[in-house]
XYZ file of C-alpha atoms in Angstrom:
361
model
C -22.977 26.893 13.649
C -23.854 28.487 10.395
C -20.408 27.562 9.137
C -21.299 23.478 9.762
C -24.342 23.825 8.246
C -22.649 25.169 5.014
C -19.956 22.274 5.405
C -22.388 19.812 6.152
C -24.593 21.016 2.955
C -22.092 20.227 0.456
C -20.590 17.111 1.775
C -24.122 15.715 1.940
C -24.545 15.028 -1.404
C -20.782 13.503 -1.424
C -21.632 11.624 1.242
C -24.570 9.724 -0.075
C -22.915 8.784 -3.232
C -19.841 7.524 -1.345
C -21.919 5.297 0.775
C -23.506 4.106 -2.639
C -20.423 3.442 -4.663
C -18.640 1.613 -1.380
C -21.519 -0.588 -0.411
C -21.428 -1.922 -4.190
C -17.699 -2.230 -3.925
C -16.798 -6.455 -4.363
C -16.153 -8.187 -0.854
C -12.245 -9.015 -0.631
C -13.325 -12.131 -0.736
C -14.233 -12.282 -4.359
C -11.846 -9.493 -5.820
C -9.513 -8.878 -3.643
C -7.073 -6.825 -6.194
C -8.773 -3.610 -6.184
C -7.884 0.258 -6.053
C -10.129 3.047 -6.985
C -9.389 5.098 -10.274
C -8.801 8.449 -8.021
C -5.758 6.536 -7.369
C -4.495 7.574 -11.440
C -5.455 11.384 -10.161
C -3.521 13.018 -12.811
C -2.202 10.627 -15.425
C -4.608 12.159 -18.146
C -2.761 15.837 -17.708
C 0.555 14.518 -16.995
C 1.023 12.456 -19.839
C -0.638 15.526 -22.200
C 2.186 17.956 -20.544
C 4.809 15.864 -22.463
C 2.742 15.903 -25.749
C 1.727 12.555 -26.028
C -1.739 11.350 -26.539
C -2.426 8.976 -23.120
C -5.397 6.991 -24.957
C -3.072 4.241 -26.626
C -1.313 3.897 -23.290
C -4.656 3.112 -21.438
C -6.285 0.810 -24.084
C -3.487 -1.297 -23.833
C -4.221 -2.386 -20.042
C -8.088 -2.262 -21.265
C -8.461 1.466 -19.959
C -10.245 4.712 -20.738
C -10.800 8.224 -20.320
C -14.226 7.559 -19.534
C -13.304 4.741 -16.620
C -10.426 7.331 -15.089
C -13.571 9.978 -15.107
C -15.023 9.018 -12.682
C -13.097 8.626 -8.737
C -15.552 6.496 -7.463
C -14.891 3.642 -9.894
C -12.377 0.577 -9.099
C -9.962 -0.734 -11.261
C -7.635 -3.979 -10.801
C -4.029 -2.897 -9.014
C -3.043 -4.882 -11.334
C -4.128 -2.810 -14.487
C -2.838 0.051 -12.939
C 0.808 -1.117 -11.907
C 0.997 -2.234 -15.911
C -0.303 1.192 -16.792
C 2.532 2.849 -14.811
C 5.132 0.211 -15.971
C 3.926 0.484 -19.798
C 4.219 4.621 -19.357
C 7.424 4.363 -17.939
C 9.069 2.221 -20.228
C 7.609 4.187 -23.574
C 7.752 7.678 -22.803
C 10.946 6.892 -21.346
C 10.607 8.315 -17.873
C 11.874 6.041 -15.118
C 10.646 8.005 -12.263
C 7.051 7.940 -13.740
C 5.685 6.738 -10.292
C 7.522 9.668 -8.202
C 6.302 12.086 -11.295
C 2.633 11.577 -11.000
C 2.276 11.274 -7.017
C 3.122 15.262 -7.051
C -0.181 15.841 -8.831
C -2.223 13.883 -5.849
C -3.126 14.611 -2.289
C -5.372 13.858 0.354
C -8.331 14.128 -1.890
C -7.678 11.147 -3.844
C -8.855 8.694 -0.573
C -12.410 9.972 -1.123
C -14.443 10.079 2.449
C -11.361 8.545 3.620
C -9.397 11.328 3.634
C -12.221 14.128 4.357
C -11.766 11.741 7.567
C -7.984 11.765 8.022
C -8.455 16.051 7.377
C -11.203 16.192 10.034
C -9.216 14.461 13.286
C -7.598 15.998 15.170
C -3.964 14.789 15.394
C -1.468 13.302 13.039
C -1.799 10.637 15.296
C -5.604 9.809 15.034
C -5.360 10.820 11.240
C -2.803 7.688 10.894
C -5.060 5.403 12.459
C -8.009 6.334 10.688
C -6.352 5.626 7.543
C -4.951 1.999 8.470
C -8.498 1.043 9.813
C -10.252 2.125 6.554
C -7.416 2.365 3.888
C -9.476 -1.089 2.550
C -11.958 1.527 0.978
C -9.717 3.153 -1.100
C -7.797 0.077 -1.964
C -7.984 -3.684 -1.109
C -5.038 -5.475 -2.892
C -2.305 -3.457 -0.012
C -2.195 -2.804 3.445
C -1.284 0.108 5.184
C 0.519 -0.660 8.660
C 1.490 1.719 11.574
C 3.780 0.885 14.183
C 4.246 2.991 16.972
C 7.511 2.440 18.336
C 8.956 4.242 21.787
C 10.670 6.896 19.715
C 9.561 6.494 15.942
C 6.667 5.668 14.046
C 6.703 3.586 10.711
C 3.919 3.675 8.029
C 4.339 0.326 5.876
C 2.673 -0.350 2.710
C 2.462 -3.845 1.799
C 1.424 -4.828 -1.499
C -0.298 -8.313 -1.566
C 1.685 -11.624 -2.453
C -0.141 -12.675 -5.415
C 0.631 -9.755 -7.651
C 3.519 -11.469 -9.700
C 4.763 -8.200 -11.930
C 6.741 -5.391 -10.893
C 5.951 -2.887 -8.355
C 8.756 -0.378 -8.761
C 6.494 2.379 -10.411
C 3.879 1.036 -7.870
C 6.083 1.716 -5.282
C 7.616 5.204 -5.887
C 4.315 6.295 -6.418
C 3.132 5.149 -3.241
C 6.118 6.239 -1.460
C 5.341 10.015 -3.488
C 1.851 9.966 -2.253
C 2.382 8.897 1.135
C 5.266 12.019 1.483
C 2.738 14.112 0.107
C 0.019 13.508 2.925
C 1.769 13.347 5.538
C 3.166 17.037 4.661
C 0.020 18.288 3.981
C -1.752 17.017 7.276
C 1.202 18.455 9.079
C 1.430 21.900 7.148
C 4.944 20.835 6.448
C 6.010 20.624 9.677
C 6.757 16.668 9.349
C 10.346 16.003 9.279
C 11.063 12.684 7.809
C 13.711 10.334 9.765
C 13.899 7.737 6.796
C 12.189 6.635 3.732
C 12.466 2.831 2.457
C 11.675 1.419 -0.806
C 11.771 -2.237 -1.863
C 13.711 -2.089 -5.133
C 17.292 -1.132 -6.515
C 16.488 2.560 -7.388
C 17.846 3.916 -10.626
C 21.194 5.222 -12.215
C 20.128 8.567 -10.552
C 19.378 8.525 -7.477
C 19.432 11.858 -6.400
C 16.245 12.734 -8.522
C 14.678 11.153 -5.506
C 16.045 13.568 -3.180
C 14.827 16.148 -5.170
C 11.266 14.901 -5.230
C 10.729 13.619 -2.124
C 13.219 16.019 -0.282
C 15.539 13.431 0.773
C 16.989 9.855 -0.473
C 15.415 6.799 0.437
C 17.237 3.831 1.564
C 17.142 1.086 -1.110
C 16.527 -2.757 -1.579
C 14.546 -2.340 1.799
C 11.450 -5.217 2.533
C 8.514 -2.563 2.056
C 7.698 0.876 1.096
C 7.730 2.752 4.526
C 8.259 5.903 6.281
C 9.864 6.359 9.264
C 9.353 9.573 11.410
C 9.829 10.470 15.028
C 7.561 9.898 17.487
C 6.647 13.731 18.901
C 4.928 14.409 14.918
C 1.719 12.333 16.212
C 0.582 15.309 18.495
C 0.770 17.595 15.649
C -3.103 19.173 15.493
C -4.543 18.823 12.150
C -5.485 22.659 10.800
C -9.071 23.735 9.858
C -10.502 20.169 11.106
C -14.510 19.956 12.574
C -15.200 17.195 14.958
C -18.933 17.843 13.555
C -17.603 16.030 10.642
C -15.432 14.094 11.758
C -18.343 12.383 13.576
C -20.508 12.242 10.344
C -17.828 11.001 8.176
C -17.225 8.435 11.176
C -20.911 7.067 11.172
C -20.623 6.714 7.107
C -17.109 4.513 6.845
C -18.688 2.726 10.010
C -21.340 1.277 8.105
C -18.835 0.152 5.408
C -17.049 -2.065 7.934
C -18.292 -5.078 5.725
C -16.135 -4.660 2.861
C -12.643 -5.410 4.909
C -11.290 -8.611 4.655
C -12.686 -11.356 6.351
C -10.392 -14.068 5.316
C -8.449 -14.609 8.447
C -5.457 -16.199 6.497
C -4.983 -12.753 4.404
C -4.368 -11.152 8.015
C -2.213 -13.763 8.560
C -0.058 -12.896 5.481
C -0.060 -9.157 5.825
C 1.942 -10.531 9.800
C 4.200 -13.123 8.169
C 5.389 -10.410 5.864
C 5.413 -7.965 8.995
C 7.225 -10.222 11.650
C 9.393 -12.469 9.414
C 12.708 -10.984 10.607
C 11.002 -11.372 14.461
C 13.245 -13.688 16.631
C 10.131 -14.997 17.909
C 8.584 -15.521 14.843
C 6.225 -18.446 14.843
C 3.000 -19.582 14.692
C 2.878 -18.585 18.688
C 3.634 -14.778 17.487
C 1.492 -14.503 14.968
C -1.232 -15.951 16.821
C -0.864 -13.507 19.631
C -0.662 -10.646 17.063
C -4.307 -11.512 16.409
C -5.443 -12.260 20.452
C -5.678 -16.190 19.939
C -3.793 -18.794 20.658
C -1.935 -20.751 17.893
C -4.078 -23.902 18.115
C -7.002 -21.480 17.606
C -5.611 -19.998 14.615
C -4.623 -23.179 13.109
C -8.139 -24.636 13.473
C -9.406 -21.458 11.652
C -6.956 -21.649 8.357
C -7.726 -25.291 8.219
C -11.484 -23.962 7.806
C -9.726 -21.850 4.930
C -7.772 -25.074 3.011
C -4.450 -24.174 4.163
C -1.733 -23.944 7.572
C 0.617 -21.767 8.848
C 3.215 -23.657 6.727
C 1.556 -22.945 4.119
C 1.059 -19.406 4.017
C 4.885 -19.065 5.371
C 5.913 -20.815 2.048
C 3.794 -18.677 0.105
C 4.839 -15.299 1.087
C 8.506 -15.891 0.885
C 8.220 -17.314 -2.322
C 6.670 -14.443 -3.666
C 9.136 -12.240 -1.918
C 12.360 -14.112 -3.013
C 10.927 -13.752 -6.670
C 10.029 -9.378 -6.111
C 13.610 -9.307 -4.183
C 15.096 -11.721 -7.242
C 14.125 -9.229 -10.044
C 13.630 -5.738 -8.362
C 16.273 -5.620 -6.002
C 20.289 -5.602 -6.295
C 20.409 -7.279 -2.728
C 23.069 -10.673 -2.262
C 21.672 -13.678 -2.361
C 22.970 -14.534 1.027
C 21.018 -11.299 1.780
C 17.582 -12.422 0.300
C 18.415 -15.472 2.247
C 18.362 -13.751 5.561
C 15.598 -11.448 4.784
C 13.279 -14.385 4.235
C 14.545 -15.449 7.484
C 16.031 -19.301 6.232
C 18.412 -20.509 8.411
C 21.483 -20.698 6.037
C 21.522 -20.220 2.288
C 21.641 -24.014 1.657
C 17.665 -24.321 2.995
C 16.913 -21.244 0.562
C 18.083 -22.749 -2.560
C 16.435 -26.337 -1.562
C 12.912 -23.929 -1.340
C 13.910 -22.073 -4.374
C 14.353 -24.950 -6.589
C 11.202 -26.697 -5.474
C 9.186 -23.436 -5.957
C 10.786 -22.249 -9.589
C 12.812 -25.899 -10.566
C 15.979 -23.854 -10.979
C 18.191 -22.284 -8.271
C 17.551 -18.508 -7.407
C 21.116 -17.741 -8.912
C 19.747 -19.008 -12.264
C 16.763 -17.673 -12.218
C 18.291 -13.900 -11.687
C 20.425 -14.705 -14.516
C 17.435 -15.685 -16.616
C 15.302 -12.893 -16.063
């Protein structure tokens, strides 16, 4: 008992200034390309390791020091994807995004991952941090399928981000390694890692950082692991605060999403390759029936269509320009028919077929 009260003592204060900072936090609604600075856990001393002063670097995405200070504070994704891509490109270090996800771990969720640290599974962990990963960061989703013999952790970045998330993605793909190691005790063995771009002209320096190479030119940033990992117990956790930590997310419930067709996007992107995919299956993804879910996008200005057409125009352009995959290949990945249909909805989307516009970029 007297250890909880020393545990409880000095989250208290933590707690009470999370709950203050999150409650102020912009509804999805309004901003819904957010990320909180604890998410660039690092970038100050890694970019000083290699001699070079990080304040010109920041100021040109309208960062600094003072804003990465603080964890508590949100920044746009989108600042911080250009901040990555910027670094890369002038320090010359193309695996900038693996590099700095070795200097971050569970802390850099906030209460979120005090949370994930108090369950008591790997399983329950995982779930926690798909139900409130929103807190941390609103402009991606974090999905978990449980399969009959694997289990795959998906991050999806929103559609309307229209630069490139390689750096975004390998540091996601670092991080995401990273936890799941350290909420096992490095027990978690890995079954395969997926990243949505072409890699680089060394491949192997991802084996090295992550401990094995990812599959390339995939839809998503994922992991893939076997099933029997879920039971692993999570070391050192208290169900005392668990349950307080619990109670204080709880009452942050009002910051996800409401936007129904944003869920609907996050599926589209998740159940494209379906054979049943369809307003039907997406519908009964989200316990409704389809005319139900049509009547409530219409609310929003938009259909099914619609938001279809959207995401795999988006997709076709982050496959187009980050990706090596055939065209034929992009084709089937955003699920057309035959490659005729794709160029007919590539040319009405970007006026130029999608073999021109690779050659233009």
């Amino acid at each position: 008992m007297a250890s909880f009260t020393l545990l409880f003592t000095q989250f208290f204060y933590f707690l009470r200034q999370r709950t203050k900072e999150e409650h102020t936090m912009p509804r999805l609604t309004h901003a819904p390309d957010l990320i909180r600075v604890s998410a660039l856990h690092g970038y100050i001393e890694l970019i000083e390791s290699k001699l070079v002063n990080p304040d010109a670097l920041l100021l040109r995405v309208g960062l600094d020091r003072k804003q990465l200070s603080e964890p508590n504070n949100f920044v746009q994704y989108q600042q911080l994807i250009q901040l990555l891509e910027i670094t890369a490109k002038e320090l010359n270090l193309p695996y900038f995004g693996l590099e700095l996800g070795r200097w971050q771990s569970l802390n850099i969720l906030g209460s979120v991952g005090y949370l994930m640290g108090n369950c008591d599974t790997l399983e329950m962990a995982l779930k926690n941090l798909t139900k409130y990963y929103h807190v941390h960061q609103n402009s991606a989703d974090l999905l978990l399928e449980i399969g009959q013999d694997y289990v795959k952790l998906s991050f999806l970045v929103r559609n309307s981000l229209k630069i490139s998330v390689h750096h975004g993605a390998d540091l996601a793909m670092s991080v995401g390694v990273n936890l799941l190691k350290q909420l096992t005790d490095d027990q978690i063995k890995l079954h395969r890692l997926e990243l949505p771009h072409s890699g680089n002209e060394n491949p192997s320096v991802y084996r090295q950082a992550l401990g094995q190479l990812p599959v390339f030119n995939c839809a998503h940033t994922a992991v893939v692991f076997d099933r029997k990992y879920l039971k692993i117990p999570i070391k050192n956790s208290d169900k005392q605060l668990f349950s307080i930590l619990s109670q204080q997310l709880g009452d942050l419930k009002d910051t996800k999403r409401e936007n129904i067709s944003d869920h609907v996007e996050v599926l589209i992107k998740q159940y494209l390759l379906h054979e049943d995919f369809g307003v039907n299956l997406i519908a009964e993804k989200l316990s409704m029936s389809a005319r139900s879910l049509q009547r409530h996008l219409t609310k929003h200005e938009t259909t099914f269509r619609e938001l279809v057409d959207d995401v795999r125009c988006n997709l076709a352009h982050q496959y187009l320009t980050e990706t090596s995959l055939s065209l034929s290949n992009i084709s089937d990945i955003l699920s057309f028919s035959n490659y005729s249909e794709f160029t007919r909805a590539f040319k009405r989307w970007y006026g130029i077929p999608p073999k021109d516009y690779r050659k233009s970029l």
